[in-house]
Tab-separated table of C-alpha atoms and ligand atoms in Angstrom:
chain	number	residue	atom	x	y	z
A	1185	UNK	CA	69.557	59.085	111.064
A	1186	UNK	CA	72.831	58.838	108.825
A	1187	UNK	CA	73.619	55.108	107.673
A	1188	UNK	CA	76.860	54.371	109.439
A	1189	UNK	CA	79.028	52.617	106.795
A	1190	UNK	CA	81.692	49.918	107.667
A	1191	UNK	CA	84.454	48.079	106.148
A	1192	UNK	CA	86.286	45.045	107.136
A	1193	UNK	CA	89.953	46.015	107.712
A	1194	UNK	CA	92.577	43.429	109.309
A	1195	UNK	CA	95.438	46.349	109.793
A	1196	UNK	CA	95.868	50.172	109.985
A	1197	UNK	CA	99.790	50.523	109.103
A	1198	UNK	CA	101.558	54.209	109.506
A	1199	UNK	CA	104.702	54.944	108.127
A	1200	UNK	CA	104.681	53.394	104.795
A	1201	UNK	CA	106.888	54.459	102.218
A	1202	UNK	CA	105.962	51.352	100.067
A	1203	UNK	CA	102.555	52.507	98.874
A	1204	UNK	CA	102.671	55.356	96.915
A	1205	UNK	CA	104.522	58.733	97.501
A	1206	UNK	CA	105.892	60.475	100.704
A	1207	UNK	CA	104.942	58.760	103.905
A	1208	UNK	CA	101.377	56.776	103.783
A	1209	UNK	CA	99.198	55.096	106.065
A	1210	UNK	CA	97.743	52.102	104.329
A	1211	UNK	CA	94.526	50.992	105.492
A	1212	UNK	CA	93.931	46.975	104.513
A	1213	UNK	CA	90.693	45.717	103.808
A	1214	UNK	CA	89.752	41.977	103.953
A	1215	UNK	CA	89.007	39.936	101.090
A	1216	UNK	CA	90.290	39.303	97.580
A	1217	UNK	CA	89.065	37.889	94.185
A	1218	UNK	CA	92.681	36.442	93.065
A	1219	UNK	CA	94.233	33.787	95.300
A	1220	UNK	CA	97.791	34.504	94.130
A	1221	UNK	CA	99.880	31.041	95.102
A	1222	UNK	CA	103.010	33.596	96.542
A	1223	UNK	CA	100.461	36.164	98.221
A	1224	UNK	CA	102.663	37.749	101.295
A	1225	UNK	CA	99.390	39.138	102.991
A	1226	UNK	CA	97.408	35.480	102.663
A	1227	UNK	CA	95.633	36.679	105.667
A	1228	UNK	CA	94.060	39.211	103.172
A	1229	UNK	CA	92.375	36.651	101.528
A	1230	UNK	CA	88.970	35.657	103.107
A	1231	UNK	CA	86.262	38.422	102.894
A	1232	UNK	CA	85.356	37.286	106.755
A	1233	UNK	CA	86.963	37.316	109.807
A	1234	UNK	CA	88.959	34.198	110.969
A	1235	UNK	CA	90.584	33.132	113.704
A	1236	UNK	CA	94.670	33.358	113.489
A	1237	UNK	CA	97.095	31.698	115.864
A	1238	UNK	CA	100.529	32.933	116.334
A	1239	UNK	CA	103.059	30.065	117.744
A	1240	UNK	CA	105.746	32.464	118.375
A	1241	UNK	CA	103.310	34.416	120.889
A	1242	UNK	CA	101.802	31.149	122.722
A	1243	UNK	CA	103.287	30.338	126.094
A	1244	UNK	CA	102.138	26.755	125.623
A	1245	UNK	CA	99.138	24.185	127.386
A	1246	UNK	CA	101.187	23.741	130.170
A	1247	UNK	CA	102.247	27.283	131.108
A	1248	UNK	CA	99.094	28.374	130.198
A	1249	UNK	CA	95.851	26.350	128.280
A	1250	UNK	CA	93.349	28.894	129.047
A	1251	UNK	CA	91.908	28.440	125.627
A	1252	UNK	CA	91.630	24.832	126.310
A	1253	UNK	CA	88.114	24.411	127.108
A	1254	UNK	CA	86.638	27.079	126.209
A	1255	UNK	CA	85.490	26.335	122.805
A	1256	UNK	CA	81.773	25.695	122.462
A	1257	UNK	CA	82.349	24.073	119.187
A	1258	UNK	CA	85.231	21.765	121.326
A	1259	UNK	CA	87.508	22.994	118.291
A	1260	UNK	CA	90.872	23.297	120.126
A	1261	UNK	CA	92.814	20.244	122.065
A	1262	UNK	CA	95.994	19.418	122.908
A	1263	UNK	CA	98.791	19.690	120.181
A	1264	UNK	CA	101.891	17.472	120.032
A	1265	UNK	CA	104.696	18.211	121.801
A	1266	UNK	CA	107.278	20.967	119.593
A	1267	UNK	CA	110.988	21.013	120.245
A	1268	UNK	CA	112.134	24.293	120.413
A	1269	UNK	CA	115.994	24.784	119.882
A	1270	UNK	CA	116.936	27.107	122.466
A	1271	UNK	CA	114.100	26.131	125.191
A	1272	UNK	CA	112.024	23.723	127.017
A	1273	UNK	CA	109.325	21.772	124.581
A	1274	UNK	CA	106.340	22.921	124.418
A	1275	UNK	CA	102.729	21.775	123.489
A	1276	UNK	CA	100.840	23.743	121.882
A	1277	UNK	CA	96.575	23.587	121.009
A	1278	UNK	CA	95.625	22.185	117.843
A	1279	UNK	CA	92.419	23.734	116.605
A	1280	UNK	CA	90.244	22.069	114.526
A	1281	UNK	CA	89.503	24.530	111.832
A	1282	UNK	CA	86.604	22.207	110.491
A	1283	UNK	CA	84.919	23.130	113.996
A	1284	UNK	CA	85.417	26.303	114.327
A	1285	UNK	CA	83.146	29.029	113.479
A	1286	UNK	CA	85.845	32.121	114.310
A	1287	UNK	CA	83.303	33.126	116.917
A	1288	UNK	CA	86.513	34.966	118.891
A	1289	UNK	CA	85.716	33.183	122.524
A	1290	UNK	CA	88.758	31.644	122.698
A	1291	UNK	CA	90.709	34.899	121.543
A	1292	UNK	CA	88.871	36.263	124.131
A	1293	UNK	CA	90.610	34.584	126.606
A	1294	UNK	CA	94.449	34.187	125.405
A	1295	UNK	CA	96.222	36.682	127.383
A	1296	UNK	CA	99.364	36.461	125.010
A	1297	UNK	CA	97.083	37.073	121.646
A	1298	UNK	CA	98.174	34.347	120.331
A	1299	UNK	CA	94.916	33.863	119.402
A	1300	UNK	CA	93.031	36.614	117.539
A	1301	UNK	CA	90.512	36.987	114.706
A	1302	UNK	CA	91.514	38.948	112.108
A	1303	UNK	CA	89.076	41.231	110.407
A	1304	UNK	CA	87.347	43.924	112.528
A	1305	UNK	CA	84.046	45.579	111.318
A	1306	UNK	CA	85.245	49.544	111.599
A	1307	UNK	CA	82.570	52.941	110.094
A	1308	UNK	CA	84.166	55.166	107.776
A	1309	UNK	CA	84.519	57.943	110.824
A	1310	UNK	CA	86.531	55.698	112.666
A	1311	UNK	CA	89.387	55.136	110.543
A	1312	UNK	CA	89.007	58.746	109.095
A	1313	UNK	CA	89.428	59.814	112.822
A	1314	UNK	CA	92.506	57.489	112.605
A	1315	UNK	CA	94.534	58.783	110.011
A	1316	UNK	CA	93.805	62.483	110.215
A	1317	UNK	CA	96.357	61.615	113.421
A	1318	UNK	CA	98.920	60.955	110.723
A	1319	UNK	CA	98.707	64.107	108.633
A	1320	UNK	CA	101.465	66.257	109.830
A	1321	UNK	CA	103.794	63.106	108.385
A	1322	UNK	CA	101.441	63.244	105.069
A	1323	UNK	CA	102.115	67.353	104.768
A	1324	UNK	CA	105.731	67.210	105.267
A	1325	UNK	CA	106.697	64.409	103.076
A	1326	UNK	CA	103.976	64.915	99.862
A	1327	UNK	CA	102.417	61.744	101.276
A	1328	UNK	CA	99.179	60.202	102.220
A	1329	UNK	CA	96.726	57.410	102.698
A	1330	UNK	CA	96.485	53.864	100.948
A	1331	UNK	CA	94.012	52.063	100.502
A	1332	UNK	CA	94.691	48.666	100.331
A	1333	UNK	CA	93.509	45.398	100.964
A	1334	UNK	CA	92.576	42.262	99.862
A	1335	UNK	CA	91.239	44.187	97.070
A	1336	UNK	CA	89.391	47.275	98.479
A	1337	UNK	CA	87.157	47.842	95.677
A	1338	UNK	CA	85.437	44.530	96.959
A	1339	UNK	CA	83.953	46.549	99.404
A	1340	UNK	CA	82.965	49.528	97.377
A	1341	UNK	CA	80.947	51.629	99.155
A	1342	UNK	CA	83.150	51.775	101.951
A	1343	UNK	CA	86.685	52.510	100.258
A	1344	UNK	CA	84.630	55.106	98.030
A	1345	UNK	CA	83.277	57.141	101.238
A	1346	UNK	CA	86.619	56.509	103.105
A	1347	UNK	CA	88.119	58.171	99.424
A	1348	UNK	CA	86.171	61.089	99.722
A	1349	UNK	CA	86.257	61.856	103.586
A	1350	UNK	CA	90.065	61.895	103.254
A	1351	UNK	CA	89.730	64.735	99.905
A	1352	UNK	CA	87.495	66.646	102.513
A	1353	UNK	CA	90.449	66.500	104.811
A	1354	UNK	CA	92.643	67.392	101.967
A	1355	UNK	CA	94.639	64.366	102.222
A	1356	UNK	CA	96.049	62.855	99.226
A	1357	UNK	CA	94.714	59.314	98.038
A	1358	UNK	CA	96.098	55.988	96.727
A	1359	UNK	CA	94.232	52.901	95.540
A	1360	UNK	CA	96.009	49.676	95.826
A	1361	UNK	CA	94.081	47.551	93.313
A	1362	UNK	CA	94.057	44.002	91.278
A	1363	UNK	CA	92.183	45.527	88.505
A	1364	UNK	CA	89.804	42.903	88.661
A	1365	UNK	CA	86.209	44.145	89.828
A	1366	UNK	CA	83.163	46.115	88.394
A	1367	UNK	CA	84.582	49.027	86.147
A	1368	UNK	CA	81.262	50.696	88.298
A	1369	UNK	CA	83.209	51.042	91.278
A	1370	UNK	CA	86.481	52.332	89.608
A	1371	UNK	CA	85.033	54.966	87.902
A	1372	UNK	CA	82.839	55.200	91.202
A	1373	UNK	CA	86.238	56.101	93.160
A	1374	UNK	CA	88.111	57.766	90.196
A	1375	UNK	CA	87.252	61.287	91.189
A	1376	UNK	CA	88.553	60.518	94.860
A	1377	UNK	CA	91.560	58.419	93.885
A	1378	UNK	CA	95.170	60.943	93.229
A	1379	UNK	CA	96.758	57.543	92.238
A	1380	UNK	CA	96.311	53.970	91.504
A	1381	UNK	CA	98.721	51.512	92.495
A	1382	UNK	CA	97.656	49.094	90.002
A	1383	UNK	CA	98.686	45.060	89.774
A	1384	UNK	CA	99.733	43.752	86.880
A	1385	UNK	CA	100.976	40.254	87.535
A	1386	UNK	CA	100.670	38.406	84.213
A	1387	UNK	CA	100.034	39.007	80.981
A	1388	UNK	CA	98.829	35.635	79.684
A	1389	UNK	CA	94.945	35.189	80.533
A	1390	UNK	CA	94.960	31.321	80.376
A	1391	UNK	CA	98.043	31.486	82.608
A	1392	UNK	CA	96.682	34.434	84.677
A	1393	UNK	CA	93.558	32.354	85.413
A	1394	UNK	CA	95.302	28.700	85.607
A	1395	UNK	CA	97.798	29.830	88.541
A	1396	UNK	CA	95.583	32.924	89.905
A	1397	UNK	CA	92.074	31.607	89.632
A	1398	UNK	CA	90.925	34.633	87.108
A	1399	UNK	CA	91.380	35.700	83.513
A	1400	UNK	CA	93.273	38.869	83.220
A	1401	UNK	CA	90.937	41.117	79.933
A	1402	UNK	CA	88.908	42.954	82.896
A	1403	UNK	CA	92.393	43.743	84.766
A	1404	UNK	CA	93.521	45.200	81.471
A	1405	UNK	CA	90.675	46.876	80.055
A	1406	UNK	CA	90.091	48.684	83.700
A	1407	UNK	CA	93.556	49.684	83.390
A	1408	UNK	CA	92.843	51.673	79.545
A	1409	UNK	CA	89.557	52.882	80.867
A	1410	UNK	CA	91.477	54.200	83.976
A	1411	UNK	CA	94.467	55.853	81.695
A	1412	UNK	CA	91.459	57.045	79.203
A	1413	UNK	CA	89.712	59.027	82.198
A	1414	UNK	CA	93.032	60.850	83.104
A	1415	UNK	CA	94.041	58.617	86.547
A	1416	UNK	CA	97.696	58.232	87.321
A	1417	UNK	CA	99.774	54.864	87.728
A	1418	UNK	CA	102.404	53.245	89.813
A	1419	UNK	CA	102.080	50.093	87.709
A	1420	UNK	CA	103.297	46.957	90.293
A	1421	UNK	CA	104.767	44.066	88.562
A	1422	UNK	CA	105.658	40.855	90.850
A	1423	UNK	CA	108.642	39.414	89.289
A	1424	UNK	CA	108.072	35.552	89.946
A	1425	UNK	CA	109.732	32.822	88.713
A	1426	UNK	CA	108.675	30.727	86.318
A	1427	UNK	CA	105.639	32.943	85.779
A	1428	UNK	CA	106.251	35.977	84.639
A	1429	UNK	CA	110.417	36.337	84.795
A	1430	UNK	CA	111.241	35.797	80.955
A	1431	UNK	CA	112.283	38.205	78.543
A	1432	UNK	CA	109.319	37.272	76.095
A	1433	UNK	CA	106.696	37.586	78.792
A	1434	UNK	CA	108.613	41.240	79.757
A	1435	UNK	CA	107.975	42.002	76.161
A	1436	UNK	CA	103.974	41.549	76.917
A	1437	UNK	CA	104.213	44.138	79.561
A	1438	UNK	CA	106.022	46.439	77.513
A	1439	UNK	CA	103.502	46.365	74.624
A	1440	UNK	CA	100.780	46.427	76.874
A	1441	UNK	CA	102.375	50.065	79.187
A	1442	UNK	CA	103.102	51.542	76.200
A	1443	UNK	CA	99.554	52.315	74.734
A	1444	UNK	CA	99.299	53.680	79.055
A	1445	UNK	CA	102.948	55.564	79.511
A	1446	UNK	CA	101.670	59.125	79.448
A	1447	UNK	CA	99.200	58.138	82.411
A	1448	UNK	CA	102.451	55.914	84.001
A	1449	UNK	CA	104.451	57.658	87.201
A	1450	UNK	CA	106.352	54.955	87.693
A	1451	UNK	CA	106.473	50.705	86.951
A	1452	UNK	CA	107.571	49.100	90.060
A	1453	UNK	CA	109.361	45.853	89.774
A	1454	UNK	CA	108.624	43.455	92.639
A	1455	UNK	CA	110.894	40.508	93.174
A	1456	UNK	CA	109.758	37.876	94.728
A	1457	UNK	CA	110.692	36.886	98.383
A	1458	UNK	CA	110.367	34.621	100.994
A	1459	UNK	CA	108.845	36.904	103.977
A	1460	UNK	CA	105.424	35.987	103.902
A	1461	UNK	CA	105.967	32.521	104.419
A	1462	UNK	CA	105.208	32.285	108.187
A	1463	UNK	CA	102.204	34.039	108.252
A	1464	UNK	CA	100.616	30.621	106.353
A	1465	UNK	CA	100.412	28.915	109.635
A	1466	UNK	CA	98.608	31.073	111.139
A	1467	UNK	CA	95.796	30.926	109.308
A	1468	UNK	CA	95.272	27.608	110.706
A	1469	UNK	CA	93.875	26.297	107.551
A	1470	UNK	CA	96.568	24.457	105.737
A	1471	UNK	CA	96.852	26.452	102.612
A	1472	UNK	CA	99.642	25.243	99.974
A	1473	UNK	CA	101.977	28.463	99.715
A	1474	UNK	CA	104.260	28.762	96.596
A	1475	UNK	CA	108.029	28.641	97.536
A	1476	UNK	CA	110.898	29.318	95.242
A	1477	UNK	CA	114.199	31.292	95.091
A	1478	UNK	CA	114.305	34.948	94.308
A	1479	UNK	CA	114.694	36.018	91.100
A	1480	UNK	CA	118.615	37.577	91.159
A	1481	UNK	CA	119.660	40.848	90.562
A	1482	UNK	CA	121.129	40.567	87.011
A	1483	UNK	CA	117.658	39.096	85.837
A	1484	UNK	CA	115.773	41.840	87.944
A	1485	UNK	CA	118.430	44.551	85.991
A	1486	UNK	CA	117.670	43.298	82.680
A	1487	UNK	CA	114.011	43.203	82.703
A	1488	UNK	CA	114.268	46.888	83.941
A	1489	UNK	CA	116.481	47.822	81.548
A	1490	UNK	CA	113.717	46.137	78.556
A	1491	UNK	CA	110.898	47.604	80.259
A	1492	UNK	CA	112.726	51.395	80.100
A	1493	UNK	CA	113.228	50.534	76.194
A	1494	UNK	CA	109.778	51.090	76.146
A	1495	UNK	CA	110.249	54.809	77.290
A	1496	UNK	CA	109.075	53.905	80.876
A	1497	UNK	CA	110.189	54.889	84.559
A	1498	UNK	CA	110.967	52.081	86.145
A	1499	UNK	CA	112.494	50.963	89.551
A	1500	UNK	CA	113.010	47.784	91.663
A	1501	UNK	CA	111.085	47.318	94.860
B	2693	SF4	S1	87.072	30.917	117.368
B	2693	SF4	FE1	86.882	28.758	116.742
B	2693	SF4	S2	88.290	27.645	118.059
B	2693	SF4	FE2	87.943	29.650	119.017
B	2693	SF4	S3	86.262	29.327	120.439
B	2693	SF4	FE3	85.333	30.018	118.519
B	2693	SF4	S4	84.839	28.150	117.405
B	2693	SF4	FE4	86.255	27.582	119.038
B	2694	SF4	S1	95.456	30.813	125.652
B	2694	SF4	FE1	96.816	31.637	124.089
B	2694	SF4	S2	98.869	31.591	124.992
B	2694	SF4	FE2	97.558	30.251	126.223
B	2694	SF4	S3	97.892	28.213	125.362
B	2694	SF4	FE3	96.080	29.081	124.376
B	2694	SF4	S4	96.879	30.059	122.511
B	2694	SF4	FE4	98.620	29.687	123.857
């Protein structure tokens, strides 16, 4: 009999015109190596499912409480009581994440989803079978499929068969990678893979690992080997203040893309924002997220502007 390979995806998304060219459906995959303090996907993070609570879903222990109880760990109680603006106060559970297993019995039973685990074990086929709906979009706008994550090259064997079922179904392919896994798998998917969309977040290794948990030489080198085996870029830089925002730090990217430009479509220049924010509580867990201001657009003009110097394409967002 076959062997029936799965992935752990926590989101199918169709209509993207974020991730690569034309309109893309970007298929996320749980788990990532970095732990990026302004990550807007922190859900991403864990390489397991988890349980997620959503206040803005949850009619409340009064109204409701069915997942009051049902808990064999006897993880979730009564919360304190919230003061909405515009509404009656509410109570809400509290779960005790130091309890909980993410076993899904109490997701189970919340009617409004405000409970849910996110992370779903899914084969190959399925999601294949999933995004061959999208292809007439993919045909008529030079577009495709993303894969994305997390980092998906965490779960190689998976992203790598995904890769190729979608060239039998002559769909184009993107990978959305950190650069920082086994050069193995990269060159693994390389033959599969019409385009990288490759993370370069900072080009100081001591910084890199200080605020992001990992050097950055692998991310780099994977990049040359990449650009030395013919693959095509859209390099993605997070602009982020304090971190990577100055002009001496822009100069660091500049050397570093130009030794890469002729493999370069395009550097994408990604300010930081705010929006992923709320999705921090409902992992439940307390994680510290990184909050600052945006960098503004005169900064976000000039660094384009330096990185173009270097005879790059480059746009913002
Ligand atoms: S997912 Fe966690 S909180 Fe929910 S029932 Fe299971 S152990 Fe309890
Ligand atoms: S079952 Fe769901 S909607 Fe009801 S109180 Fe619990 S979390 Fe809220």
């Amino acid at each position: 009999m076959e062997k029936v390979i799965t992935g752990k995806t926590y989101d199918i998304q169709g209509f993207s015109v974020q991730d690569g060219p034309g309109i893309r459906t970007t298929v996320f995959l749980k788990g990532c190596p970095l732990d990026c303090p302004w990550c807007h996907s922190p859900e991403s993070k864990e390489f397991s499912s988890e349980l997620n609570w959503m206040s803005i879903r949850c009619i409340g222990i009064d109204d409701c409480g069915m997942c009051i109880g049902v808990c064999p760990n006897d993880a979730i109680n009564r919360g304190l009581i919230n003061h909405i603006e515009l509404g009656d106060d509410i109570v809400y559970p509290h779960v005790d994440k130091s309890k909980c297993n993410d076993c899904g019995v109490c997701a189970n039973v919340c009617k409004a989803d405000a409970l849910y685990i996110c992370g779903v074990d899914q084969s190959v086929d399925e999601v294949v079978n999933r995004l061959i709906r999208d292809k007439p979009f993919f045909d008529e706008s030079n577009g495709g499929v993303t894969i994305s994550g997390g980092e998906c090259l965490c779960q190689p064997e998976f992203t790598i068969e995904l890769l190729k079922k979608c060239k039998e179904n002559q769909i184009n392919t993107a990978i959305d990678t950190t650069g920082f896994v086994k050069w193995q798998n990269i060159e693994k998917a390389l033959p599969y893979s019409d385009l990288f969309l490759y993370d370069l977040k900072c080009m100081d290794s001591e910084l890199h690992k200080k605020i992001i948990g990992v050097p950055n030489e692998l991310i780099l080198e994977n990049a040359r080997k990449i650009a030395n085996k013919g693959g095509r870029f859209w390099i993605r830089i997070p602009v982020i203040p304090m971190l990577n925002d100055s002009k001496e730090h822009f100069e660091k990217y500049g050397e570093f893309l130009r030794d890469i430009k002729y493999n370069i479509d395009i550097v994408q220049l990604l300010p930081y924002h705010k929006m992923g924010i709320s999705k921090y509580d409902r992992l439940l867990n307390n994680q510290k997220v990184f909050v600052s201001e945006p960098p503004n657009d005169k900064l976000m003009q000039a660094r384009k502007e330096q990185l173009e110097g270097y005879g790059l394409k480059v746009r913002i967002h």
